[in-house]
Short mmCIF file of C-alpha atoms and ligand atoms in Angstrom, two decimals:
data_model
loop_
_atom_site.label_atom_id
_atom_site.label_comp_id
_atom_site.label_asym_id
_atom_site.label_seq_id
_atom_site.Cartn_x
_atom_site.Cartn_y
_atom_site.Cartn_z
CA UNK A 1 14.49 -17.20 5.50
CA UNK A 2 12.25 -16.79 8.57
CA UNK A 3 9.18 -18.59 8.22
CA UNK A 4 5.98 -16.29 9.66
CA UNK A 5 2.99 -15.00 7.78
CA UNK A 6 3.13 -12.32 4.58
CA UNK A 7 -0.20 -10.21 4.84
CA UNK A 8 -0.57 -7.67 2.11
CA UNK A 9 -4.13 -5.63 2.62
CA UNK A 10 -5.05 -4.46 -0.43
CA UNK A 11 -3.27 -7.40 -2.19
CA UNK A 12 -5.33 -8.95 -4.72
CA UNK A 13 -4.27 -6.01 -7.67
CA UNK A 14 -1.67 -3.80 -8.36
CA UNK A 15 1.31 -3.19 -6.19
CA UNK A 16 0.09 -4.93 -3.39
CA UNK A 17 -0.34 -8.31 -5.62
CA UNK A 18 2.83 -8.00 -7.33
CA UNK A 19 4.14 -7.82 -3.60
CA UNK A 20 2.33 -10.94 -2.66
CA UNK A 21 3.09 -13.03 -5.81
CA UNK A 22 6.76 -12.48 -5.25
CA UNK A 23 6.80 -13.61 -1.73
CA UNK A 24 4.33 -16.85 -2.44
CA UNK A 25 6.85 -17.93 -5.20
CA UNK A 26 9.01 -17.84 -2.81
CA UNK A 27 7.03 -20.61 -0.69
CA UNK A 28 6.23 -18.16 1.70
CA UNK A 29 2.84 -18.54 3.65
CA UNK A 30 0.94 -15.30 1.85
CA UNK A 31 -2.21 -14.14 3.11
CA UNK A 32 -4.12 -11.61 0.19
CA UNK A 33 -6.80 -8.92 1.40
CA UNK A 34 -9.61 -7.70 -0.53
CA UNK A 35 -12.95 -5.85 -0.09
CA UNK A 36 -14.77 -9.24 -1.70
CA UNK A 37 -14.26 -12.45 -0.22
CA UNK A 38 -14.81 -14.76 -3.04
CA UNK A 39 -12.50 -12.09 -5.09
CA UNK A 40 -9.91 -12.34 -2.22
CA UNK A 41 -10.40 -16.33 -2.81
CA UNK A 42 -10.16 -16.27 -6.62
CA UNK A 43 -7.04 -14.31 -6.10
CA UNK A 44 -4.98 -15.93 -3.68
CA UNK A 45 -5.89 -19.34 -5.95
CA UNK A 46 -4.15 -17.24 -8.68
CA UNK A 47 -1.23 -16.35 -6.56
CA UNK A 48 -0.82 -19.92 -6.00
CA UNK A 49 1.14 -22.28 -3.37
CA UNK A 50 -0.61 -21.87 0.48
CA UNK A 51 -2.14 -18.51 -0.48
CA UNK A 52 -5.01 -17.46 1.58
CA UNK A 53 -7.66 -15.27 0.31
CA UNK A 54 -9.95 -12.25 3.16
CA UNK A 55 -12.77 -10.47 2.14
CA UNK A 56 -12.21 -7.07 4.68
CA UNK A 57 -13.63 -3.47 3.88
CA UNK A 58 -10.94 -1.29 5.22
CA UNK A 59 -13.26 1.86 5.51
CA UNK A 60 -15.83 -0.49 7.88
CA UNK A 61 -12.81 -0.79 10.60
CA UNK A 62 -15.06 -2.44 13.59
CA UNK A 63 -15.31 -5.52 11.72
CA UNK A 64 -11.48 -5.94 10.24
CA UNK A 65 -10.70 -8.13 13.99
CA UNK A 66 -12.94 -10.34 13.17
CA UNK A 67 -12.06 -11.12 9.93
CA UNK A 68 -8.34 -11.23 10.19
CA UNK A 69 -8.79 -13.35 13.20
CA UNK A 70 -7.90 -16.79 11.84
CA UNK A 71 -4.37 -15.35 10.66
CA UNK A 72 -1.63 -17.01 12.06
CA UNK A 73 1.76 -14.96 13.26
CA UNK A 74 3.03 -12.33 11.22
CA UNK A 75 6.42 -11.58 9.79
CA UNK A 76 5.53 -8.60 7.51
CA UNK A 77 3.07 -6.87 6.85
CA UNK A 78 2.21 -4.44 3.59
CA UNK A 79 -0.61 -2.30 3.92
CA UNK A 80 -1.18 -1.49 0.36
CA UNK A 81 -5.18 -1.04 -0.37
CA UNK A 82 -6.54 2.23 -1.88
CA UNK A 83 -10.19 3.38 -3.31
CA UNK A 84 -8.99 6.45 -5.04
CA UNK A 85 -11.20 9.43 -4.18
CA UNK A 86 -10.88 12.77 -6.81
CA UNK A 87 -12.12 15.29 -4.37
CA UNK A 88 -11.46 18.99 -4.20
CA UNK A 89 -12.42 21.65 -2.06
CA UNK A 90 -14.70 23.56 -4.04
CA UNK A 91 -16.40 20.25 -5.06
CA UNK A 92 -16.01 18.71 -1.89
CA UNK A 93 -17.52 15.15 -1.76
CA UNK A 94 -17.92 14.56 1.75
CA UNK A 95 -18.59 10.90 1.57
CA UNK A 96 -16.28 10.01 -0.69
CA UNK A 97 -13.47 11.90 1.16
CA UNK A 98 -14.83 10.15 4.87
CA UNK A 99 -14.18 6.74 2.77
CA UNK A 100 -10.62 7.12 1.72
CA UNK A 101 -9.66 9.00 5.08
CA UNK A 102 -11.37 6.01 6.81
CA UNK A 103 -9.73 3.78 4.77
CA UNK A 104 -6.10 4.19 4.84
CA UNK A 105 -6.08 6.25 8.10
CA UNK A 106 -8.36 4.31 10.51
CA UNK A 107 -8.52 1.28 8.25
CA UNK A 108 -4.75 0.18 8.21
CA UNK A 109 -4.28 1.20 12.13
CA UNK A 110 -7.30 -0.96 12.52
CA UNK A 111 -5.73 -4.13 11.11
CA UNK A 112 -2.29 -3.23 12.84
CA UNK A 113 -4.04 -3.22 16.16
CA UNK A 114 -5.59 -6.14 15.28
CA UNK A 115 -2.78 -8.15 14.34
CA UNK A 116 -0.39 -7.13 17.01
CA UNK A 117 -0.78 -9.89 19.36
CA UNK A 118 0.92 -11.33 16.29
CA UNK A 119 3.85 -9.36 15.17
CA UNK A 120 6.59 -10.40 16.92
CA UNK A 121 9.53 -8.22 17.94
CA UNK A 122 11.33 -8.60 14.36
CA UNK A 123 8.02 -8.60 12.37
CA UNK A 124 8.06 -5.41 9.75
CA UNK A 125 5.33 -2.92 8.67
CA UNK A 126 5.13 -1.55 5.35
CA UNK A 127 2.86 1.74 4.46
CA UNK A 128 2.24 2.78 0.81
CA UNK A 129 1.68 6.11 0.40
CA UNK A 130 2.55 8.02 -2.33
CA UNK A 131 3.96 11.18 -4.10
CA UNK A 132 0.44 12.86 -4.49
CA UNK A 133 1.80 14.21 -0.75
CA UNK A 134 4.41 16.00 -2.29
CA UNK A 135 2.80 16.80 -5.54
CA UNK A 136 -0.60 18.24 -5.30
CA UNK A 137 -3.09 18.03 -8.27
CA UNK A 138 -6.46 19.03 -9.06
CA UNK A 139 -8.75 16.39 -7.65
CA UNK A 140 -5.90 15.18 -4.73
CA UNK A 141 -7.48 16.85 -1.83
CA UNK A 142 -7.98 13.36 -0.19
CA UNK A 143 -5.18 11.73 -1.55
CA UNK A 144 -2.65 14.33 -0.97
CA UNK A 145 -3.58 14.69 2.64
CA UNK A 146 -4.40 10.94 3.14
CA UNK A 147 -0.80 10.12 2.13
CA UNK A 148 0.57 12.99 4.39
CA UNK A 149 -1.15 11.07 6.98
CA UNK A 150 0.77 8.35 5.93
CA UNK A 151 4.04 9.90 7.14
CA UNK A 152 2.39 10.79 10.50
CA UNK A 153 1.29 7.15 11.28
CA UNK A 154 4.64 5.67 10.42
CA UNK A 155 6.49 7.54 12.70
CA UNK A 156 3.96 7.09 15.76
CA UNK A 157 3.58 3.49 14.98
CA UNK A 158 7.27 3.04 14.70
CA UNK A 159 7.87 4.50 18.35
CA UNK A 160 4.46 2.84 20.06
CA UNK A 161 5.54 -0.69 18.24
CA UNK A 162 8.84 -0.27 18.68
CA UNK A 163 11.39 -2.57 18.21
CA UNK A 164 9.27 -3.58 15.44
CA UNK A 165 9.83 -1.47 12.16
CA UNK A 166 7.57 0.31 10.19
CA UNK A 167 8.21 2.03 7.45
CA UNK A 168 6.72 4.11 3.71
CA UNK A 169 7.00 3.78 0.44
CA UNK A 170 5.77 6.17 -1.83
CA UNK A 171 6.08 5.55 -5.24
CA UNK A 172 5.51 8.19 -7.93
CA UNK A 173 3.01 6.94 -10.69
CA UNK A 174 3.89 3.43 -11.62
CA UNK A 175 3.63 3.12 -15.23
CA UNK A 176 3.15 -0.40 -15.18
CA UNK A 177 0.56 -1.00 -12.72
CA UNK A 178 -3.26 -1.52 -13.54
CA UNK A 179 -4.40 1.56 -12.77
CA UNK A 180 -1.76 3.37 -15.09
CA UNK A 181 -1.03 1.43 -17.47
CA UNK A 182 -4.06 2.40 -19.88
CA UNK A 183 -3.07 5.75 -19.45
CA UNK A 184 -3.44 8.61 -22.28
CA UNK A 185 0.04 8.78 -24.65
CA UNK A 186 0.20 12.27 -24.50
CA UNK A 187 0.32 12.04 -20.45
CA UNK A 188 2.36 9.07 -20.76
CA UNK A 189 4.57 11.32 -22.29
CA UNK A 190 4.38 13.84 -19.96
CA UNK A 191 5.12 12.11 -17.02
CA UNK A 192 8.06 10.72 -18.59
CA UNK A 193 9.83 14.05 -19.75
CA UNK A 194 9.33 15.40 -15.89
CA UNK A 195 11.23 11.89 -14.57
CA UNK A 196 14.81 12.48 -14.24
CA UNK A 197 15.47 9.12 -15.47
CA UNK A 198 13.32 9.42 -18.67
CA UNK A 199 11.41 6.65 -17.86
CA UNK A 200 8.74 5.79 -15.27
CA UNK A 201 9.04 3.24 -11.86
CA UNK A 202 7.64 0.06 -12.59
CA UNK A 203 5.91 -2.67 -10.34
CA UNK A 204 9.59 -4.43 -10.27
CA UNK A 205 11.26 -1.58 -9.00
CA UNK A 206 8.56 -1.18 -6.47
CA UNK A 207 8.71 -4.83 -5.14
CA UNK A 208 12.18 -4.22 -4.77
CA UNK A 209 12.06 -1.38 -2.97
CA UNK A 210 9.53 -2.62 -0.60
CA UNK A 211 11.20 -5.61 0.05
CA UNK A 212 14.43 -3.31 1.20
CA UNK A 213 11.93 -2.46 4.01
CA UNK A 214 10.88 -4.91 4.99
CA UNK A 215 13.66 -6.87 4.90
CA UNK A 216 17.03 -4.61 6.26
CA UNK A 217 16.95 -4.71 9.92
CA UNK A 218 18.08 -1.19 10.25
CA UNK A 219 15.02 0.75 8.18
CA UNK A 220 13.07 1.95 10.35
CA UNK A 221 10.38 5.01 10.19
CA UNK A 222 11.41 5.85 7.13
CA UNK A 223 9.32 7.51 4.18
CA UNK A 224 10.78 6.11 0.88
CA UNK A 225 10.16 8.17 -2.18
CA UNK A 226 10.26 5.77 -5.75
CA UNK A 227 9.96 8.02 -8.57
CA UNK A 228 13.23 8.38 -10.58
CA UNK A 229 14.20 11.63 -9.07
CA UNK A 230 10.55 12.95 -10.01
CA UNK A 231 10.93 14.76 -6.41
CA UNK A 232 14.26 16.45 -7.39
CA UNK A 233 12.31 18.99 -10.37
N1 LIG B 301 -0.25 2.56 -8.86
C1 LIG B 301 0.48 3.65 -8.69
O1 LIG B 301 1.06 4.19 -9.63
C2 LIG B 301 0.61 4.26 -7.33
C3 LIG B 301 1.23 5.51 -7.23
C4 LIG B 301 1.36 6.11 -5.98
C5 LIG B 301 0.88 5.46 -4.86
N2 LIG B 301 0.29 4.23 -4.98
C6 LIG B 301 -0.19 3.58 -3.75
O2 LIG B 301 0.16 2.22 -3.79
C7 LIG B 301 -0.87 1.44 -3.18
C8 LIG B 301 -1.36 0.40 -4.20
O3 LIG B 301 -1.87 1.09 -5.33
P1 LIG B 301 -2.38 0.29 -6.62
O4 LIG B 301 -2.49 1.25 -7.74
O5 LIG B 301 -1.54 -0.92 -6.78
O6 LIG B 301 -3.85 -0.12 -6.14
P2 LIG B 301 -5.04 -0.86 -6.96
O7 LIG B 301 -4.51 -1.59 -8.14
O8 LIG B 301 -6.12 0.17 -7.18
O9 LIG B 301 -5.54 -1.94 -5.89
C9 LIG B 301 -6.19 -1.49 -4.73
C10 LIG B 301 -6.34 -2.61 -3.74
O10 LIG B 301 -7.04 -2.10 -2.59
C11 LIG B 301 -8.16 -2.95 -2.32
N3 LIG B 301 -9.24 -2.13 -1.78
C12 LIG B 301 -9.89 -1.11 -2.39
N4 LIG B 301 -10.81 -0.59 -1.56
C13 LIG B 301 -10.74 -1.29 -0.41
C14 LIG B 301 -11.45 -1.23 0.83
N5 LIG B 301 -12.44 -0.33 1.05
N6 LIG B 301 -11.13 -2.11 1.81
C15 LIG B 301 -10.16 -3.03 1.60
N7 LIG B 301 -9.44 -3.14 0.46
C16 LIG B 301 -9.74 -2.28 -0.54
C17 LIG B 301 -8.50 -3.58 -3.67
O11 LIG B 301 -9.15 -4.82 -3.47
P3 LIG B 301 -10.57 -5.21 -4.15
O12 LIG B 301 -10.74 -4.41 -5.40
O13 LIG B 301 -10.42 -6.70 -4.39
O14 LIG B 301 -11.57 -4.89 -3.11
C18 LIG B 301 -7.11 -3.80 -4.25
O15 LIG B 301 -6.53 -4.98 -3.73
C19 LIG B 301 -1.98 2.41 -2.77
O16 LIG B 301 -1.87 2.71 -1.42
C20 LIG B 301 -1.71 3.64 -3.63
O17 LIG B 301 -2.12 4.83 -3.00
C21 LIG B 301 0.13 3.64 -6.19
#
């Protein structure tokens, strides 16, 4: 196994942790992002081995350089952070729309700029997205266009960084994860009757997935759907 640097922004909960506890168990040099540095700390202690912990706010992108500027080189890279923003347009809440936008848009180039004197030629990029840019709902104005974004800034990247990779993954709701997991029966429910396999993805399935990414040679600008068929009703 090659030896250079896991970073996963946005790793110290949910997806993006799961992601970085399966590569540090694997002795692999993990480095965990969060908005908090003594969180970020706390965290990568958690995680456990040589796990390093980096307080960065994603939507304050002139000072991500600086911060990520003691990480060594890079084999893969997840960007993975979200601060979920329920915005419509007849409610529009400028500020908190400018945040998420800023976030995963400006944000995650940010830290890909910054790291690129890093990423060699077979490092890999991996964007989460998710379905809520195929699958509208009330209160996904951000989100929905945010994660169509997504798709846009895969494909450029993957030509302007090219032969690098970069690639998506969206995942549909992950039952599992934080976020979800307290969820309300009857939506539970729900959710699960419009999921072709009768059952929603979990964080396994989505460490999987993103380690097919990152780790096959010949994925490249791809946007992954995980959802169990969810895009097929
Ligand atoms: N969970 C799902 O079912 C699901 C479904 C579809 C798509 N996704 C996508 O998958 C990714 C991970 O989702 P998740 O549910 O696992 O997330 P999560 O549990 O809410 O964790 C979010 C992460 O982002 C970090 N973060 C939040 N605001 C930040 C900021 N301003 N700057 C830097 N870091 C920030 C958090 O760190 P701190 O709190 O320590 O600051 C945390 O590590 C997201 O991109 C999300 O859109 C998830």
């Amino acid at each position: 196994m090659a030896s250079g640097t896991v970073v996963v922004v946005g790793g110290t909960r949910g997806l993006g942790r799961e992601v970085a506890q399966f590569y540090a168990d694997r002795g692999r040099d993990v480095v965990v992002t969060g908005r908090d540095q003594a969180v970020a700390e706390e965290c990568a202690a958690e995680i456990g081995g040589s796990t390093r912990g980096i307080g960065l706010d994603l939507a304050e992108p002139h000072a991500i350089a600086d911060r990520l500027s003691g990480t060594g080189d890079v084999e893969y890279l997840i960007l993975a952070a979200i601060d979920r923003d329920a915005n419509s347009v007849r409610e529009y809440d400028i500020d908190a729309a400018m945040r998420l936008v800023t976030l995963k848009l400006v944000g995650y180039t940010e830290v890909v700029h910054a790291l690129l004197p890093r990423l060699a030629d077979d490092a890999a990029i991996l964007v989460f997205g998710g379905l809520a840019r195929d699958r509208p709902y009330p209160g996904s104005t951000t989100v929905t266009t945010v994660n169509g974004g997504v798709t846009g800034l895969v494909r450029t990247l993957a030509i302007e960084l090219a032969p690098r990779r970069v690639n998506a993954l969206h995942p549909a709701i992950v039952g599992d994860s934080p976020q979800w997991r307290d969820m309300a029966p009857e939506r539970f429910e729900a959710l699960v009757q419009r999921t072709p396999t009768g059952r929603l993805v979990t964080m396994a399935q989505v460490v999987d997935a993103a380690r097919f990414l990152l780790e096959n040679g010949a994925m490249n600008g791809i946007d992954l759907a995980v959802d169990g068929g969810w895009l097929c009703t």
